[in-house]
Amino acid sequence: MDIQLLGGKVILLTGGTEGIGYECAKVYCEAGAKVSIVSNNLESIQQAKKSFDNDCIHYILADVSVARDIENAVAETIKRFGKIDIVHNNAGISSPSSTVCDTSDEEWDKLFNVNVKGIYHTTKYAISQLTKTRGVILNTGSLVGEIGQERHAAYAATKGAVSALTKSMALDYAADGVRVNAIAPAGVWTPMLRSWSRQQINKEEIEEYLDNIHALGYCPDSDVIADACLFLISEQARFITGCILPVTGGAELGYRKLLQSNPTAV
């Protein structure tokens, strides 16, 4: 990897202290970027500080669902690093694992406020910087936004919204030279997936199930997603916008068939 692939770039990364976001922050720093990480979890920030070179990373305690928090996070990033070239909207939640009718109003609203409205907030407050730098927005979506998922209706709905929003934003900001794309993983071993797996009715079979839904035969760790994210935000992807890039190990090629043959798998 060219260690200067992101040389001189400044990235605002939400949800960057664990899982996919953590691996992305690590890869982005290795590629030469400065990264401002937004997290609403002080404990996870403190844990991440033990692993990262803090000359590369700046941490901000903020909630993506709160407009004032993100307005302040953008201003703090600019004060610290002087500009913003890239916004990676990675923060997200998945709970509850339930049908529409079993999802409460509060759970529904929280999912949309974090997973979708968080993108609205970062874009609203950072777009003036991105138009100056002819920058990039990357959203972390999911394969389930395209194909759905049993007992995960609200989460799948938010990821479908992320895909549609990504394409609309790509059209809106193309004239300003701002590219907007999304990454769409299938199963990836993260703390959030571990939490999800514990909510399933057949917990003992979940690991094997997650391996089997991927055509390549295994459920990956977050580093495979981080490598794809690095490509999409770099100049190597300079003519790509409005793309929902599946990084799925071929999960969509056999996912529906597997669910039909094993309807209690998820």
mmCIF file of C-alpha atoms in Angstrom:
data_model
loop_
_atom_site.group_PDB
_atom_site.id
_atom_site.type_symbol
_atom_site.label_atom_id
_atom_site.label_comp_id
_atom_site.label_asym_id
_atom_site.label_seq_id
_atom_site.Cartn_x
_atom_site.Cartn_y
_atom_site.Cartn_z
ATOM 1 C CA MET A 1 0.000 0.000 0.000
ATOM 2 C CA ASP A 2 1.198 3.499 -0.843
ATOM 3 C CA ILE A 3 1.557 5.078 2.586
ATOM 4 C CA GLN A 4 0.828 8.493 1.093
ATOM 5 C CA LEU A 5 -2.381 7.495 -0.685
ATOM 6 C CA LEU A 6 -4.163 9.963 1.624
ATOM 7 C CA GLY A 7 -1.196 12.215 2.280
ATOM 8 C CA GLY A 8 -2.327 15.660 3.459
ATOM 9 C CA LYS A 9 -5.996 14.665 3.712
ATOM 10 C CA VAL A 10 -8.203 15.376 6.736
ATOM 11 C CA ILE A 11 -11.016 12.945 7.497
ATOM 12 C CA LEU A 12 -14.024 13.317 9.770
ATOM 13 C CA LEU A 13 -14.920 9.750 10.735
ATOM 14 C CA THR A 14 -17.960 8.935 12.843
ATOM 15 C CA GLY A 15 -18.028 5.736 14.862
ATOM 16 C CA GLY A 16 -14.297 5.232 14.530
ATOM 17 C CA THR A 17 -13.340 3.665 17.837
ATOM 18 C CA GLU A 18 -14.331 0.042 17.222
ATOM 19 C CA GLY A 19 -15.301 -2.417 14.508
ATOM 20 C CA ILE A 20 -15.194 -1.209 10.906
ATOM 21 C CA GLY A 21 -14.568 2.381 11.952
ATOM 22 C CA TYR A 22 -11.560 1.418 14.056
ATOM 23 C CA GLU A 23 -9.967 -0.508 11.190
ATOM 24 C CA CYS A 24 -10.707 2.391 8.830
ATOM 25 C CA ALA A 25 -9.055 4.886 11.172
ATOM 26 C CA LYS A 26 -5.972 2.689 11.325
ATOM 27 C CA VAL A 27 -5.756 2.307 7.550
ATOM 28 C CA TYR A 28 -6.408 6.006 6.942
ATOM 29 C CA CYS A 29 -3.595 6.998 9.287
ATOM 30 C CA GLU A 30 -1.221 4.535 7.655
ATOM 31 C CA ALA A 31 -2.106 6.124 4.301
ATOM 32 C CA GLY A 32 -1.047 9.573 5.533
ATOM 33 C CA ALA A 33 -4.314 11.186 6.642
ATOM 34 C CA LYS A 34 -5.227 13.072 9.786
ATOM 35 C CA VAL A 35 -8.437 11.685 11.280
ATOM 36 C CA SER A 36 -10.964 13.331 13.554
ATOM 37 C CA ILE A 37 -12.977 10.542 15.200
ATOM 38 C CA VAL A 38 -16.472 11.224 16.508
ATOM 39 C CA SER A 39 -17.874 8.799 19.079
ATOM 40 C CA ASN A 40 -20.571 9.060 21.718
ATOM 41 C CA ASN A 41 -18.849 6.479 23.901
ATOM 42 C CA LEU A 42 -16.159 7.867 26.195
ATOM 43 C CA GLU A 43 -14.991 4.410 27.239
ATOM 44 C CA SER A 44 -14.394 3.358 23.630
ATOM 45 C CA ILE A 45 -12.499 6.603 22.979
ATOM 46 C CA GLN A 46 -10.235 5.936 25.935
ATOM 47 C CA GLN A 47 -9.646 2.384 24.731
ATOM 48 C CA ALA A 48 -8.822 3.532 21.196
ATOM 49 C CA LYS A 49 -6.312 6.056 22.527
ATOM 50 C CA LYS A 50 -4.207 3.152 23.766
ATOM 51 C CA SER A 51 -3.858 1.811 20.228
ATOM 52 C CA PHE A 52 -3.512 4.845 17.977
ATOM 53 C CA ASP A 53 -0.788 7.376 17.330
ATOM 54 C CA ASN A 54 -2.499 10.432 18.774
ATOM 55 C CA ASP A 55 -0.581 12.755 16.447
ATOM 56 C CA CYS A 56 -2.717 11.307 13.661
ATOM 57 C CA ILE A 57 -6.022 11.059 15.545
ATOM 58 C CA HIS A 58 -8.176 13.677 17.237
ATOM 59 C CA TYR A 59 -11.083 12.415 19.346
ATOM 60 C CA ILE A 60 -14.410 14.175 19.769
ATOM 61 C CA LEU A 61 -17.122 13.025 22.160
ATOM 62 C CA ALA A 62 -20.353 13.690 20.267
ATOM 63 C CA ASP A 63 -23.622 12.103 19.191
ATOM 64 C CA VAL A 64 -24.302 12.041 15.443
ATOM 65 C CA SER A 65 -28.034 12.259 16.075
ATOM 66 C CA VAL A 66 -27.634 15.655 17.799
ATOM 67 C CA ALA A 67 -27.238 18.570 15.392
ATOM 68 C CA ARG A 68 -25.337 20.844 17.766
ATOM 69 C CA ASP A 69 -22.849 18.073 18.589
ATOM 70 C CA ILE A 70 -21.987 17.600 14.932
ATOM 71 C CA GLU A 71 -21.858 21.315 14.185
ATOM 72 C CA ASN A 72 -19.322 21.602 16.999
ATOM 73 C CA ALA A 73 -17.424 18.495 15.850
ATOM 74 C CA VAL A 74 -16.992 19.951 12.364
ATOM 75 C CA ALA A 75 -15.793 23.272 13.796
ATOM 76 C CA GLU A 76 -13.392 21.501 16.157
ATOM 77 C CA THR A 77 -11.949 19.425 13.318
ATOM 78 C CA ILE A 78 -11.329 22.525 11.226
ATOM 79 C CA LYS A 79 -9.733 24.283 14.197
ATOM 80 C CA ARG A 80 -7.444 21.310 14.805
ATOM 81 C CA PHE A 81 -6.497 20.377 11.235
ATOM 82 C CA GLY A 82 -7.454 23.426 9.151
ATOM 83 C CA LYS A 83 -9.879 21.765 6.731
ATOM 84 C CA ILE A 84 -11.987 18.695 5.974
ATOM 85 C CA ASP A 85 -11.394 16.672 2.800
ATOM 86 C CA ILE A 86 -13.434 13.563 3.556
ATOM 87 C CA VAL A 87 -16.415 12.657 5.698
ATOM 88 C CA HIS A 88 -16.893 8.977 6.448
ATOM 89 C CA ASN A 89 -20.300 8.369 8.017
ATOM 90 C CA ASN A 90 -19.682 5.077 9.762
ATOM 91 C CA ALA A 91 -21.557 5.459 13.054
ATOM 92 C CA GLY A 92 -24.513 3.119 13.268
ATOM 93 C CA ILE A 93 -26.608 0.933 15.516
ATOM 94 C CA SER A 94 -28.503 -2.269 14.742
ATOM 95 C CA SER A 95 -30.647 -3.098 17.768
ATOM 96 C CA PRO A 96 -33.346 -4.326 18.078
ATOM 97 C CA SER A 97 -33.385 -7.587 16.178
ATOM 98 C CA SER A 98 -37.138 -7.705 15.611
ATOM 99 C CA THR A 99 -40.004 -7.372 13.176
ATOM 100 C CA VAL A 100 -41.740 -4.065 12.489
ATOM 101 C CA CYS A 101 -44.557 -4.869 14.903
ATOM 102 C CA ASP A 102 -42.111 -5.822 17.651
ATOM 103 C CA THR A 103 -40.129 -2.591 17.277
ATOM 104 C CA SER A 104 -41.107 0.235 19.604
ATOM 105 C CA ASP A 105 -41.526 3.841 18.486
ATOM 106 C CA GLU A 106 -38.443 4.779 20.495
ATOM 107 C CA GLU A 107 -36.336 2.020 18.941
ATOM 108 C CA TRP A 108 -37.481 2.953 15.431
ATOM 109 C CA ASP A 109 -36.708 6.637 15.946
ATOM 110 C CA LYS A 110 -33.293 5.954 17.477
ATOM 111 C CA LEU A 111 -32.243 3.758 14.556
ATOM 112 C CA PHE A 112 -33.202 6.386 11.994
ATOM 113 C CA ASN A 113 -31.763 9.255 14.032
ATOM 114 C CA VAL A 114 -28.353 7.588 14.227
ATOM 115 C CA ASN A 115 -28.095 5.682 10.949
ATOM 116 C CA VAL A 116 -29.730 8.208 8.611
ATOM 117 C CA LYS A 117 -30.062 11.561 10.332
ATOM 118 C CA GLY A 118 -26.421 11.351 11.363
ATOM 119 C CA ILE A 119 -25.515 11.570 7.663
ATOM 120 C CA TYR A 120 -27.830 14.551 7.279
ATOM 121 C CA HIS A 121 -26.046 16.327 10.131
ATOM 122 C CA THR A 122 -22.472 15.727 8.941
ATOM 123 C CA THR A 123 -23.354 16.739 5.395
ATOM 124 C CA LYS A 124 -25.218 19.859 6.485
ATOM 125 C CA TYR A 125 -22.320 21.152 8.557
ATOM 126 C CA ALA A 126 -19.357 19.894 6.502
ATOM 127 C CA ILE A 127 -20.505 20.449 2.919
ATOM 128 C CA SER A 128 -19.060 23.958 2.704
ATOM 129 C CA GLN A 129 -15.648 22.507 3.538
ATOM 130 C CA LEU A 130 -16.051 19.626 1.107
ATOM 131 C CA THR A 131 -16.937 21.930 -1.764
ATOM 132 C CA LYS A 132 -13.765 23.911 -1.046
ATOM 133 C CA THR A 133 -11.607 20.796 -1.103
ATOM 134 C CA ARG A 134 -13.617 18.988 -3.797
ATOM 135 C CA GLY A 135 -13.874 16.256 -1.274
ATOM 136 C CA VAL A 136 -15.538 12.923 -0.639
ATOM 137 C CA ILE A 137 -18.414 11.564 1.431
ATOM 138 C CA LEU A 138 -18.444 7.852 2.222
ATOM 139 C CA ASN A 139 -21.384 6.204 3.955
ATOM 140 C CA THR A 140 -21.311 2.807 5.624
ATOM 141 C CA GLY A 141 -24.374 0.975 4.369
ATOM 142 C CA SER A 142 -25.184 -2.720 4.320
ATOM 143 C CA LEU A 143 -26.192 -5.486 1.947
ATOM 144 C CA VAL A 144 -29.453 -5.774 3.905
ATOM 145 C CA GLY A 145 -30.435 -2.357 2.551
ATOM 146 C CA GLU A 146 -30.852 -4.099 -0.807
ATOM 147 C CA ILE A 147 -32.079 -7.588 0.055
ATOM 148 C CA GLY A 148 -33.696 -7.125 3.477
ATOM 149 C CA GLN A 149 -33.247 -9.236 6.566
ATOM 150 C CA GLU A 150 -35.582 -11.280 8.729
ATOM 151 C CA ARG A 151 -36.343 -9.836 12.156
ATOM 152 C CA HIS A 152 -34.315 -6.708 11.443
ATOM 153 C CA ALA A 153 -36.903 -4.558 9.714
ATOM 154 C CA ALA A 154 -35.999 -1.137 11.095
ATOM 155 C CA TYR A 155 -32.256 -1.635 10.647
ATOM 156 C CA ALA A 156 -32.690 -2.848 7.067
ATOM 157 C CA ALA A 157 -34.943 0.135 6.385
ATOM 158 C CA THR A 158 -32.261 2.544 7.580
ATOM 159 C CA LYS A 159 -29.657 0.938 5.339
ATOM 160 C CA GLY A 160 -32.009 1.089 2.357
ATOM 161 C CA ALA A 161 -32.383 4.785 3.135
ATOM 162 C CA VAL A 162 -28.599 5.166 3.263
ATOM 163 C CA SER A 163 -28.304 3.699 -0.243
ATOM 164 C CA ALA A 164 -30.959 6.023 -1.674
ATOM 165 C CA LEU A 165 -29.526 9.010 0.158
ATOM 166 C CA THR A 166 -26.034 8.236 -1.145
ATOM 167 C CA LYS A 167 -27.228 8.264 -4.752
ATOM 168 C CA SER A 168 -29.247 11.450 -4.313
ATOM 169 C CA MET A 169 -26.343 13.249 -2.645
ATOM 170 C CA ALA A 170 -24.006 12.103 -5.410
ATOM 171 C CA LEU A 171 -26.245 13.879 -7.912
ATOM 172 C CA ASP A 172 -26.720 16.953 -5.746
ATOM 173 C CA TYR A 173 -23.016 17.611 -5.157
ATOM 174 C CA ALA A 174 -21.406 16.349 -8.371
ATOM 175 C CA ALA A 175 -21.312 19.869 -9.791
ATOM 176 C CA ASP A 176 -19.217 20.902 -6.779
ATOM 177 C CA GLY A 177 -16.733 18.114 -7.413
ATOM 178 C CA VAL A 178 -17.826 16.204 -4.323
ATOM 179 C CA ARG A 179 -18.028 12.429 -4.718
ATOM 180 C CA VAL A 180 -20.507 10.448 -2.599
ATOM 181 C CA ASN A 181 -20.374 6.656 -2.287
ATOM 182 C CA ALA A 182 -21.338 3.916 0.129
ATOM 183 C CA ILE A 183 -19.807 0.661 1.224
ATOM 184 C CA ALA A 184 -22.184 -2.282 1.667
ATOM 185 C CA PRO A 185 -20.817 -5.174 3.748
ATOM 186 C CA ALA A 186 -22.661 -8.386 4.532
ATOM 187 C CA GLY A 187 -21.513 -10.124 7.719
ATOM 188 C CA VAL A 188 -18.415 -8.650 9.350
ATOM 189 C CA TRP A 189 -17.147 -9.597 12.790
ATOM 190 C CA THR A 190 -17.555 -6.435 14.837
ATOM 191 C CA PRO A 191 -18.764 -5.784 18.391
ATOM 192 C CA MET A 192 -22.152 -4.857 16.897
ATOM 193 C CA LEU A 193 -22.411 -8.188 15.043
ATOM 194 C CA ARG A 194 -21.413 -10.044 18.204
ATOM 195 C CA SER A 195 -24.227 -8.252 20.039
ATOM 196 C CA TRP A 196 -26.657 -9.064 17.219
ATOM 197 C CA SER A 197 -25.705 -12.731 17.247
ATOM 198 C CA ARG A 198 -26.522 -12.972 20.953
ATOM 199 C CA GLN A 199 -30.080 -11.786 20.217
ATOM 200 C CA GLN A 200 -30.810 -14.647 17.814
ATOM 201 C CA ILE A 201 -32.868 -17.678 18.729
ATOM 202 C CA ASN A 202 -30.168 -20.136 17.607
ATOM 203 C CA LYS A 203 -27.045 -18.490 19.023
ATOM 204 C CA GLU A 204 -24.987 -21.673 18.810
ATOM 205 C CA GLU A 205 -25.379 -21.882 15.019
ATOM 206 C CA ILE A 206 -24.790 -18.249 14.137
ATOM 207 C CA GLU A 207 -21.045 -18.430 13.506
ATOM 208 C CA GLU A 208 -21.423 -21.314 11.068
ATOM 209 C CA TYR A 209 -24.384 -19.576 9.455
ATOM 210 C CA LEU A 210 -22.415 -16.364 8.939
ATOM 211 C CA ASP A 211 -19.531 -18.282 7.379
ATOM 212 C CA ASN A 212 -21.921 -20.082 5.044
ATOM 213 C CA ILE A 213 -23.759 -17.031 3.696
ATOM 214 C CA HIS A 214 -20.517 -15.779 2.139
ATOM 215 C CA ALA A 215 -19.632 -17.480 -1.130
ATOM 216 C CA LEU A 216 -15.949 -17.203 -0.205
ATOM 217 C CA GLY A 217 -16.699 -19.367 2.814
ATOM 218 C CA TYR A 218 -16.023 -17.192 5.837
ATOM 219 C CA CYS A 219 -17.281 -14.165 7.714
ATOM 220 C CA PRO A 220 -14.433 -11.637 7.603
ATOM 221 C CA ASP A 221 -12.949 -9.225 10.077
ATOM 222 C CA SER A 222 -13.280 -5.472 9.583
ATOM 223 C CA ASP A 223 -9.964 -4.977 7.809
ATOM 224 C CA VAL A 224 -11.397 -6.168 4.478
ATOM 225 C CA ILE A 225 -13.977 -3.386 4.629
ATOM 226 C CA ALA A 226 -11.372 -0.798 5.603
ATOM 227 C CA ASP A 227 -9.277 -1.601 2.526
ATOM 228 C CA ALA A 228 -12.284 -1.042 0.258
ATOM 229 C CA CYS A 229 -13.113 2.205 2.055
ATOM 230 C CA LEU A 230 -9.557 3.422 1.520
ATOM 231 C CA PHE A 231 -9.967 2.867 -2.209
ATOM 232 C CA LEU A 232 -13.287 4.718 -2.414
ATOM 233 C CA ILE A 233 -12.055 7.832 -0.617
ATOM 234 C CA SER A 234 -8.749 7.977 -2.485
ATOM 235 C CA GLU A 235 -7.902 9.507 -5.837
ATOM 236 C CA GLN A 236 -7.813 5.993 -7.268
ATOM 237 C CA ALA A 237 -11.633 6.183 -7.211
ATOM 238 C CA ARG A 238 -11.740 9.740 -8.595
ATOM 239 C CA PHE A 239 -14.330 8.904 -11.281
ATOM 240 C CA ILE A 240 -16.631 6.886 -9.022
ATOM 241 C CA THR A 241 -19.687 8.486 -7.441
ATOM 242 C CA GLY A 242 -23.157 7.269 -6.505
ATOM 243 C CA CYS A 243 -21.779 3.746 -6.070
ATOM 244 C CA ILE A 244 -23.028 1.309 -3.434
ATOM 245 C CA LEU A 245 -20.024 -1.012 -3.355
ATOM 246 C CA PRO A 246 -20.748 -4.524 -2.038
ATOM 247 C CA VAL A 247 -17.858 -5.971 -0.043
ATOM 248 C CA THR A 248 -19.647 -9.183 0.753
ATOM 249 C CA GLY A 249 -17.607 -12.203 -0.266
ATOM 250 C CA GLY A 250 -20.442 -12.966 -2.670
ATOM 251 C CA ALA A 251 -23.077 -13.206 0.094
ATOM 252 C CA GLU A 252 -25.821 -11.813 -2.119
ATOM 253 C CA LEU A 253 -25.287 -14.575 -4.674
ATOM 254 C CA GLY A 254 -26.726 -17.243 -2.396
ATOM 255 C CA TYR A 255 -28.179 -15.359 0.551
ATOM 256 C CA ARG A 256 -31.874 -15.641 -0.334
ATOM 257 C CA LYS A 257 -31.590 -19.323 -1.192
ATOM 258 C CA LEU A 258 -29.910 -20.079 2.119
ATOM 259 C CA LEU A 259 -32.583 -18.239 4.074
ATOM 260 C CA GLN A 260 -35.331 -20.130 2.273
ATOM 261 C CA SER A 261 -33.756 -23.471 3.050
ATOM 262 C CA ASN A 262 -33.082 -22.480 6.665
ATOM 263 C CA PRO A 263 -35.729 -19.894 7.587
ATOM 264 C CA THR A 264 -34.767 -19.807 11.265
ATOM 265 C CA ALA A 265 -31.156 -18.957 10.530
ATOM 266 C CA VAL A 266 -31.417 -15.273 11.375
#
